[in-house]
C-alpha atoms as an extended CHARMM CRD file, in Angstrom:
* protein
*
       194  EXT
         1         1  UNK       CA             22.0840000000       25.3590000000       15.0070000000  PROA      1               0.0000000000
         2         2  UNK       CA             22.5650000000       28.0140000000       12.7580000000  PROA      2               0.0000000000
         3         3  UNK       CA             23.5200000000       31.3190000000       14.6990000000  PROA      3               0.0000000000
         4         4  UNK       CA             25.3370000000       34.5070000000       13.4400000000  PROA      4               0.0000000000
         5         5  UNK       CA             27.0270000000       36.5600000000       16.5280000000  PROA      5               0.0000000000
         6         6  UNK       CA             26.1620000000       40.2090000000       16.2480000000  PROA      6               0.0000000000
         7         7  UNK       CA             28.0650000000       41.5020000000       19.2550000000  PROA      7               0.0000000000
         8         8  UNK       CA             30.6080000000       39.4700000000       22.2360000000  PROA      8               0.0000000000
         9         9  UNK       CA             28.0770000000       39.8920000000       24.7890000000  PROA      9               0.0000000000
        10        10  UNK       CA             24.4270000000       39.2230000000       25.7420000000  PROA      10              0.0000000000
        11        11  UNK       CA             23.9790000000       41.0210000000       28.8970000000  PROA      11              0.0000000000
        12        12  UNK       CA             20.5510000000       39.9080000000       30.0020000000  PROA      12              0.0000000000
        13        13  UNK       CA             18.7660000000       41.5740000000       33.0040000000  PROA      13              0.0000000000
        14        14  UNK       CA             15.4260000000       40.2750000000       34.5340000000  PROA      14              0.0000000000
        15        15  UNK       CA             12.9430000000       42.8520000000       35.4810000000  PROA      15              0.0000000000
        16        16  UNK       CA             10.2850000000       42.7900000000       37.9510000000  PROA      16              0.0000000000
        17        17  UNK       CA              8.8140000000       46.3490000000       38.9410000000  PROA      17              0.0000000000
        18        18  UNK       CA             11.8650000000       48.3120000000       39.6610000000  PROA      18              0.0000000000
        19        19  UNK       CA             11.5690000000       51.3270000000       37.7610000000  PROA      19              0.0000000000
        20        20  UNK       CA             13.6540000000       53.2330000000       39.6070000000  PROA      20              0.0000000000
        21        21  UNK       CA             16.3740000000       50.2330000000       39.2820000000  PROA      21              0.0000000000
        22        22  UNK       CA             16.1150000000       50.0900000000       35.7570000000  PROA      22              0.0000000000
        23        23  UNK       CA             16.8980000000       53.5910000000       34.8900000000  PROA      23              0.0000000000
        24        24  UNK       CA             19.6780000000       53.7470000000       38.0790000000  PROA      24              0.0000000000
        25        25  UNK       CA             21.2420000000       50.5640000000       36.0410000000  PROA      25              0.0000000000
        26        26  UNK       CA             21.3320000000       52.3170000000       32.6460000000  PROA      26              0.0000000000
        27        27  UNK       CA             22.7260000000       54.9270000000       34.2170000000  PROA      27              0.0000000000
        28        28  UNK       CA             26.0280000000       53.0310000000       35.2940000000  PROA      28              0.0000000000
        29        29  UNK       CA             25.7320000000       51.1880000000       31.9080000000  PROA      29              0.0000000000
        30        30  UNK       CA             25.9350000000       54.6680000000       30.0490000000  PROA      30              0.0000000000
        31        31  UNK       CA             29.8700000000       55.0380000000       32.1720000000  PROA      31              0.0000000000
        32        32  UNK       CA             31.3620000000       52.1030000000       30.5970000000  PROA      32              0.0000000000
        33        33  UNK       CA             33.6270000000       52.9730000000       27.6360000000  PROA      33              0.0000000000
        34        34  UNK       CA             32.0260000000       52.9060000000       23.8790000000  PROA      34              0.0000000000
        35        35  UNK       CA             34.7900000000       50.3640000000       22.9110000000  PROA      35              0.0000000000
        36        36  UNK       CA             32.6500000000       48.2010000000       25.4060000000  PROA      36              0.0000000000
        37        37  UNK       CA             29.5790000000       49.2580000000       24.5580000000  PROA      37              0.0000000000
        38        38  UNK       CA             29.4810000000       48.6470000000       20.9660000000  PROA      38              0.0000000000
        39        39  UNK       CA             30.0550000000       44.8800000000       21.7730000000  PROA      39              0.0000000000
        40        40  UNK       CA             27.7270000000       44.0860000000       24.0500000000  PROA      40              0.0000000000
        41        41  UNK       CA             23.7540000000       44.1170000000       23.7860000000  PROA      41              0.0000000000
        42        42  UNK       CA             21.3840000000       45.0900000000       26.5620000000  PROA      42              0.0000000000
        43        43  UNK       CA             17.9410000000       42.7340000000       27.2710000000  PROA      43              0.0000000000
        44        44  UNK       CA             16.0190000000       43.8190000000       29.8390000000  PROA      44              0.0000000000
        45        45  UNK       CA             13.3050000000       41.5870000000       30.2190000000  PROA      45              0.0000000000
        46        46  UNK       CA              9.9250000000       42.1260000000       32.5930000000  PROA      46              0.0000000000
        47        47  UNK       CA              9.1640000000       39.0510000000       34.1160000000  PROA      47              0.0000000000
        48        48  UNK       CA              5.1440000000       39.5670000000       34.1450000000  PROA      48              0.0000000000
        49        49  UNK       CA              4.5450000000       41.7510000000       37.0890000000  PROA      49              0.0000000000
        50        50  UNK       CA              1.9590000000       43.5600000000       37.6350000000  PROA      50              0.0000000000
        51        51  UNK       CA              3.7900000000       46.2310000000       39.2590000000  PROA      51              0.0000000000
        52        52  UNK       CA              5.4680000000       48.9590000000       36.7500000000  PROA      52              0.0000000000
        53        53  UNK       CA              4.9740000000       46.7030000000       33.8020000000  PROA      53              0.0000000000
        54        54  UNK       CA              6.7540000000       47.4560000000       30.8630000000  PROA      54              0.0000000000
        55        55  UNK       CA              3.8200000000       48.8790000000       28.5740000000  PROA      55              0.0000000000
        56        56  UNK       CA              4.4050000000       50.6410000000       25.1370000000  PROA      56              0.0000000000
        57        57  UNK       CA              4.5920000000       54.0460000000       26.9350000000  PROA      57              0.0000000000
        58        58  UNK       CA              7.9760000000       52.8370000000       29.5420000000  PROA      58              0.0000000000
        59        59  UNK       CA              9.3900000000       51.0330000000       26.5710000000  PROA      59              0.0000000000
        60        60  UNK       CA              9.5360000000       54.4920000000       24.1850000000  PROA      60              0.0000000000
        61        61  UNK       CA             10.7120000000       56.0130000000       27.1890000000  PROA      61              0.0000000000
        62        62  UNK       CA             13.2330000000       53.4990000000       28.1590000000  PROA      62              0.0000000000
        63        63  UNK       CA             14.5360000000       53.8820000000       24.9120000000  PROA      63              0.0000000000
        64        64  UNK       CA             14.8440000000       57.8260000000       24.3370000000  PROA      64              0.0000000000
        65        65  UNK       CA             16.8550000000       57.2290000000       27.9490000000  PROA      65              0.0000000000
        66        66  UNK       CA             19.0040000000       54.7410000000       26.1460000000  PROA      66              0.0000000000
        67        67  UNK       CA             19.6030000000       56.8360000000       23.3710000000  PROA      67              0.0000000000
        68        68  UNK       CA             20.2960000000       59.9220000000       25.3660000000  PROA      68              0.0000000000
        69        69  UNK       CA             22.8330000000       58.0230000000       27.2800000000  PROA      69              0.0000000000
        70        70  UNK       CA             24.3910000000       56.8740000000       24.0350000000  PROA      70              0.0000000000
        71        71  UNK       CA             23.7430000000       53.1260000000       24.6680000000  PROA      71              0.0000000000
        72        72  UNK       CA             23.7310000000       51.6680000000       21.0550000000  PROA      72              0.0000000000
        73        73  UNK       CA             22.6770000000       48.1520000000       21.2660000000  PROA      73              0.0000000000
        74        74  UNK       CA             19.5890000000       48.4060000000       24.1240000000  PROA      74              0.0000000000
        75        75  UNK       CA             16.4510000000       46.0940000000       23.7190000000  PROA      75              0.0000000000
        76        76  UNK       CA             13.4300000000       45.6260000000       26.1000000000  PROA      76              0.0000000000
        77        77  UNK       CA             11.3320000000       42.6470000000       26.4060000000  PROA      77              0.0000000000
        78        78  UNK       CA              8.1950000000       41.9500000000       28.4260000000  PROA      78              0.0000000000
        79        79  UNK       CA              5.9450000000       38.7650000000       29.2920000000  PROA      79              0.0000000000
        80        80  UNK       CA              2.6780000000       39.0400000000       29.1740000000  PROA      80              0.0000000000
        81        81  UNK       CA              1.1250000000       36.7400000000       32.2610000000  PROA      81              0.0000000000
        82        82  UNK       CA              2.1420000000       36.8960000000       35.3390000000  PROA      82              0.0000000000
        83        83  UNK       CA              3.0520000000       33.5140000000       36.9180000000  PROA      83              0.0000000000
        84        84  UNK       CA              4.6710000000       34.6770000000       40.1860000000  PROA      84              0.0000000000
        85        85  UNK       CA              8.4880000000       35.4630000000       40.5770000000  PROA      85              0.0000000000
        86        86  UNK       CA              9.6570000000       34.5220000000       37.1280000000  PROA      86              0.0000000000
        87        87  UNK       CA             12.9960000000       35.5000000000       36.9350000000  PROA      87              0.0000000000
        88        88  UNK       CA             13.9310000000       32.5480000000       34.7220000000  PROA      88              0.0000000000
        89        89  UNK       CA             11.4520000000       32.9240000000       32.2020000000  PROA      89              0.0000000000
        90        90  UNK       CA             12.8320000000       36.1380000000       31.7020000000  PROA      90              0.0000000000
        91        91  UNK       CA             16.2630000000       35.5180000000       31.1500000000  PROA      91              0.0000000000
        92        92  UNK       CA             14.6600000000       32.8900000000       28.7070000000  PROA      92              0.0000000000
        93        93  UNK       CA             13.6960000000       35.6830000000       26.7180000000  PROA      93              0.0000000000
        94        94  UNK       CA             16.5580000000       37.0690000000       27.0410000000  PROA      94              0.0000000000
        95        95  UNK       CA             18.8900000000       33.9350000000       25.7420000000  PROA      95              0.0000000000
        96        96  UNK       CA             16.6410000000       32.8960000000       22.8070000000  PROA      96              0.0000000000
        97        97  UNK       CA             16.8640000000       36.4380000000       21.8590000000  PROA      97              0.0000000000
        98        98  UNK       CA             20.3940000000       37.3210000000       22.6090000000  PROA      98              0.0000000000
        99        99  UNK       CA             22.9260000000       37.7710000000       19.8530000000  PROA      99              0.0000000000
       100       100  UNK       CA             26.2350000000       37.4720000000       21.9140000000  PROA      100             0.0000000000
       101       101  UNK       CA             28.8520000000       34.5040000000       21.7220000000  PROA      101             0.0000000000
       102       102  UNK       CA             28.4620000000       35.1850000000       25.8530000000  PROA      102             0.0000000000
       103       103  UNK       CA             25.7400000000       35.6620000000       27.9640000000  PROA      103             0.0000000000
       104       104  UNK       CA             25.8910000000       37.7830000000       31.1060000000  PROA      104             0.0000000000
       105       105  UNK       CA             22.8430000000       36.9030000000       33.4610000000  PROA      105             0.0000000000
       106       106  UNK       CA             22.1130000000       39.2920000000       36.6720000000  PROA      106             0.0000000000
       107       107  UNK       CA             18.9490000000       40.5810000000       37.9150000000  PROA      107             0.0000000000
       108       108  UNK       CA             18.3080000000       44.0790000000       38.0560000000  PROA      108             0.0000000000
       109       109  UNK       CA             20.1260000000       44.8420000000       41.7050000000  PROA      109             0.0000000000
       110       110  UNK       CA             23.4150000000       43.2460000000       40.8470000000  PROA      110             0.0000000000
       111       111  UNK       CA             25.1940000000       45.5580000000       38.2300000000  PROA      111             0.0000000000
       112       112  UNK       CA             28.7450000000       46.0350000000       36.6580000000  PROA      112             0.0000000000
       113       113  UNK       CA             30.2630000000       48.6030000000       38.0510000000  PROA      113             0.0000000000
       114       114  UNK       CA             31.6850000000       50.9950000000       35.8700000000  PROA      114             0.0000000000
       115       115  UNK       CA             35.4110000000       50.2260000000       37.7570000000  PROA      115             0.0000000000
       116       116  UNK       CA             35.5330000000       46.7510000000       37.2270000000  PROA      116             0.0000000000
       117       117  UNK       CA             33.7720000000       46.7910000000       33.8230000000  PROA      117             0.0000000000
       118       118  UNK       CA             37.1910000000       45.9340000000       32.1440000000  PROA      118             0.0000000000
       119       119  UNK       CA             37.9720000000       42.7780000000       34.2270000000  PROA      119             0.0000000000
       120       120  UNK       CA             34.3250000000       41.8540000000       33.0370000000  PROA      120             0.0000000000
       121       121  UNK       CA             35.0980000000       42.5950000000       29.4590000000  PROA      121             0.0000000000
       122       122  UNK       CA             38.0690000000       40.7100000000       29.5930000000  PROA      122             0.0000000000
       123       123  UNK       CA             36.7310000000       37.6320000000       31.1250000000  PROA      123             0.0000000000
       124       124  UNK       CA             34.0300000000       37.2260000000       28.7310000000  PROA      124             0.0000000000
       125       125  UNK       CA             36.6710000000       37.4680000000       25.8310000000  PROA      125             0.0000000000
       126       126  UNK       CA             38.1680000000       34.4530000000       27.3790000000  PROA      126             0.0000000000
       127       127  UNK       CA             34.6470000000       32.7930000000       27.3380000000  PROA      127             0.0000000000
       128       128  UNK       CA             34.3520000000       33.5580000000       24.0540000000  PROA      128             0.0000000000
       129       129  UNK       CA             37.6750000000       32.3610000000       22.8450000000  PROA      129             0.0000000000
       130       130  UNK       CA             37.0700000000       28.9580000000       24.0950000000  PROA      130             0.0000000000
       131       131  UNK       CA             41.0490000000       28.4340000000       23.8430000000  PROA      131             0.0000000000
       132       132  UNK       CA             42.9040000000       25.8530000000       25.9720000000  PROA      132             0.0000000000
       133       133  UNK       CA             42.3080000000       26.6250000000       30.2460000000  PROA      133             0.0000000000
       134       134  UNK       CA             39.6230000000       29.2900000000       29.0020000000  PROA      134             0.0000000000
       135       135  UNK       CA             36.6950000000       28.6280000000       31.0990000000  PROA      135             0.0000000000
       136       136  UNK       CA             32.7510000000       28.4710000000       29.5930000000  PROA      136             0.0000000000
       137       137  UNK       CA             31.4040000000       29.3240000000       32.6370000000  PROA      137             0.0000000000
       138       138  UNK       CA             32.4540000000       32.2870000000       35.2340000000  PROA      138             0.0000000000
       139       139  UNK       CA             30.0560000000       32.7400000000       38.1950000000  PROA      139             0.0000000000
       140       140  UNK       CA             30.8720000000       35.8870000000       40.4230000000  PROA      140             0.0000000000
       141       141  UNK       CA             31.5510000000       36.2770000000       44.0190000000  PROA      141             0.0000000000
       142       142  UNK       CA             29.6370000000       38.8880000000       46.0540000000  PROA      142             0.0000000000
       143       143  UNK       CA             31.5290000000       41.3570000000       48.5330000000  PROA      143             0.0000000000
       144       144  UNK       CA             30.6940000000       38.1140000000       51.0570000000  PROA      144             0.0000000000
       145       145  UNK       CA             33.3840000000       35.9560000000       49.3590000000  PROA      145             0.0000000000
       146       146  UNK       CA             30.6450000000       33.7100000000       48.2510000000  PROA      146             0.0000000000
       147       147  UNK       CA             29.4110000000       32.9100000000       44.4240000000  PROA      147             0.0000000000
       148       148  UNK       CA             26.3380000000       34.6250000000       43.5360000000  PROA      148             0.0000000000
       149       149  UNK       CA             23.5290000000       32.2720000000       42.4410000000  PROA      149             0.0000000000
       150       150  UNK       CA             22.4190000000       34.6510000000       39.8590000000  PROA      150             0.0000000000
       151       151  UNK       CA             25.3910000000       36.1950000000       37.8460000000  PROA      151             0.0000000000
       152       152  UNK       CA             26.8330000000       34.5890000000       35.3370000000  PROA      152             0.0000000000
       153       153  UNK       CA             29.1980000000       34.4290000000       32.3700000000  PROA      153             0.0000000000
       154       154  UNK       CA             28.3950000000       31.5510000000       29.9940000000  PROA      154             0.0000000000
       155       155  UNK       CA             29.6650000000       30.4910000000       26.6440000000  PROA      155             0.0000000000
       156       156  UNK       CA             26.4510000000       30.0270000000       24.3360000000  PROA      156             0.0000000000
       157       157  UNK       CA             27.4860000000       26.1410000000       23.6370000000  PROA      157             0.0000000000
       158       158  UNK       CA             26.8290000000       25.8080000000       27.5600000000  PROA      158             0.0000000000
       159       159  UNK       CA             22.9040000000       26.7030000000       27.2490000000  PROA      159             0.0000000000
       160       160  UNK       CA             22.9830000000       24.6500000000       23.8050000000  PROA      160             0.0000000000
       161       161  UNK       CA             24.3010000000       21.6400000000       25.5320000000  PROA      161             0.0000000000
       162       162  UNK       CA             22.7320000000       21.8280000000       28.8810000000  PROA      162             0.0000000000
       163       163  UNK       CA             19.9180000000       24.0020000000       28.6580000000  PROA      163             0.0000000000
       164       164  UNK       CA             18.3650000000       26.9680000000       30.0780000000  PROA      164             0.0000000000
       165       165  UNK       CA             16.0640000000       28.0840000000       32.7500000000  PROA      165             0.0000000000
       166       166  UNK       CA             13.3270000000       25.1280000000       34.0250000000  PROA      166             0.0000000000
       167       167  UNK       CA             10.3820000000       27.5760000000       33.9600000000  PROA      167             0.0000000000
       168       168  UNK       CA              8.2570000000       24.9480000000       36.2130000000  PROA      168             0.0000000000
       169       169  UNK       CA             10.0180000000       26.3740000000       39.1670000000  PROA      169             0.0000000000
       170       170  UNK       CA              8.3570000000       29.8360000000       38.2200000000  PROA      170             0.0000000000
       171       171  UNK       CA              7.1390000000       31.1600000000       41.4140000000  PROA      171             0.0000000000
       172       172  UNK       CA              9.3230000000       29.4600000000       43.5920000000  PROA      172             0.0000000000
       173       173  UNK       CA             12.1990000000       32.2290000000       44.3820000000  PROA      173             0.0000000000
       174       174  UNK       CA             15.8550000000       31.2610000000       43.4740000000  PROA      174             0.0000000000
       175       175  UNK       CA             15.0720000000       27.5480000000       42.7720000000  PROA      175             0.0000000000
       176       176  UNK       CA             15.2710000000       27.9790000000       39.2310000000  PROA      176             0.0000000000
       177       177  UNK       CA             19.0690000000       29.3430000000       40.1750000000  PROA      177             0.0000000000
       178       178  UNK       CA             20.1850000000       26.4890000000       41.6170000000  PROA      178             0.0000000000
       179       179  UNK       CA             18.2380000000       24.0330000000       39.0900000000  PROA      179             0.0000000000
       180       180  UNK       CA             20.2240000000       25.7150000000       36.4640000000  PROA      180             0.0000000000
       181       181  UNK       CA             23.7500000000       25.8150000000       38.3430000000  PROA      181             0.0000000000
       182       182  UNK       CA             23.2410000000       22.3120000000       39.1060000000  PROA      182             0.0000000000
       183       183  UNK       CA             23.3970000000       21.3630000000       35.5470000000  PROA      183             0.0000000000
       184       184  UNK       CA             25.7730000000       23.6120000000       34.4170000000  PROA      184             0.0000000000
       185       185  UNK       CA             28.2180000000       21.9880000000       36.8460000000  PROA      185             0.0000000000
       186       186  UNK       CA             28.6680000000       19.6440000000       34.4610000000  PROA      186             0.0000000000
       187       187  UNK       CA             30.8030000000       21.7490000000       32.5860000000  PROA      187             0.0000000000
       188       188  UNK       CA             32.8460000000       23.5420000000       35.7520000000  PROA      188             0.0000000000
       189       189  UNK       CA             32.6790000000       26.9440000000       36.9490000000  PROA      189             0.0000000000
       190       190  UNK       CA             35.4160000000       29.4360000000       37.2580000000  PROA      190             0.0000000000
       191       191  UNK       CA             34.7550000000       31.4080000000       40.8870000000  PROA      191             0.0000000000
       192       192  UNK       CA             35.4730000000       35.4630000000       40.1220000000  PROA      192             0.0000000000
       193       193  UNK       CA             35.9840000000       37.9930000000       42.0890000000  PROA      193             0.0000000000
       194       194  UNK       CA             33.9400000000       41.4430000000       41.3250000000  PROA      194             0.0000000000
């Protein structure tokens, strides 16, 4: 496939009627340092709910936030039936659409923190350098010690190779998460601590 990277990362957010989330989550983007923020790209996609969809009026809005906050690379995406809890279709969107050599998945509660944004940053250069013991695929523990089934680091050859969300578990909440890790076992997972 022909592909031209635009920025390092692809950090793709589902969204399913938090507006108050949305803007709280920009507003911890807007602390990490511009060094960071001029290589990664922001999706946030709404998943089809009929609760605070994005319509044209949020979207302008989002964006004047964006660009108040001096987030350069910001883009909002929205589907247009709602099927149910959709979470993967959204971060669909968001990986067809995304630019980065590395795609950061979350949802719109789990956030990088502005303190550990570095360790982030760094980790998804090793991603992206694919060199010898670098992993493709990072998953993050929670403050519980355990990996969280929606965060994740991945190497664009990884979705290539062994695909993306299975939107026929749309409406079935967090199957599509394991569906997807399930597969991309294939390749390994590095466990990392936020």
């Amino acid at each position: 496939k022909w592909w031209c990277p635009m920025v390092l990362v692809s950090y793709i957010a589902s969204y399913y009627g938090q507006a108050v989330g949305l803007t709280d989550h920009m507003g911890l983007i807007q602390q990490y340092p511009p060094e960071i923020l001029a290589e990664v790209e922001f999706i946030f996609v709404d998943d089809g709910c009929d609760d605070h969809p994005f319509d044209e009026e949020h979207v302008a809005q989002l964006r004047r936030v964006a660009e108040r906050m001096k987030i350069p690379h910001v883009r909002f995406f929205r589907i247009d039936r709602d099927v149910g809890f959709n979470s993967g279709g959204a971060k669909n969107v968001g990986l067809t659409q995304g630019t980065g050599q590395v795609f950061f998945l979350t949802d719109l509660d789990c956030a990088v923190r502005p303190a550990h944004v570095q360790q982030w940053f760094d980790m998804a250069k090793r991603v992206a350098a694919q060199g010898e013991g670098d992993p493709r695929w990072v998953r993050f523990k929670s403050g519980s010690g355990k990996t969280h089934n929606n965060l994740h680091l991945v190497h664009r050859s990884v979705t290539e190779q062994w695909g993306i969300y299975d939107e026929d578990f749309s409406g079935l909440y967090g199957f599509e998460d394991h569906d997807l890790i399930w597969r991309w076992n294939v390749v390994g997972s590095v466990a990392y601590d936020t």
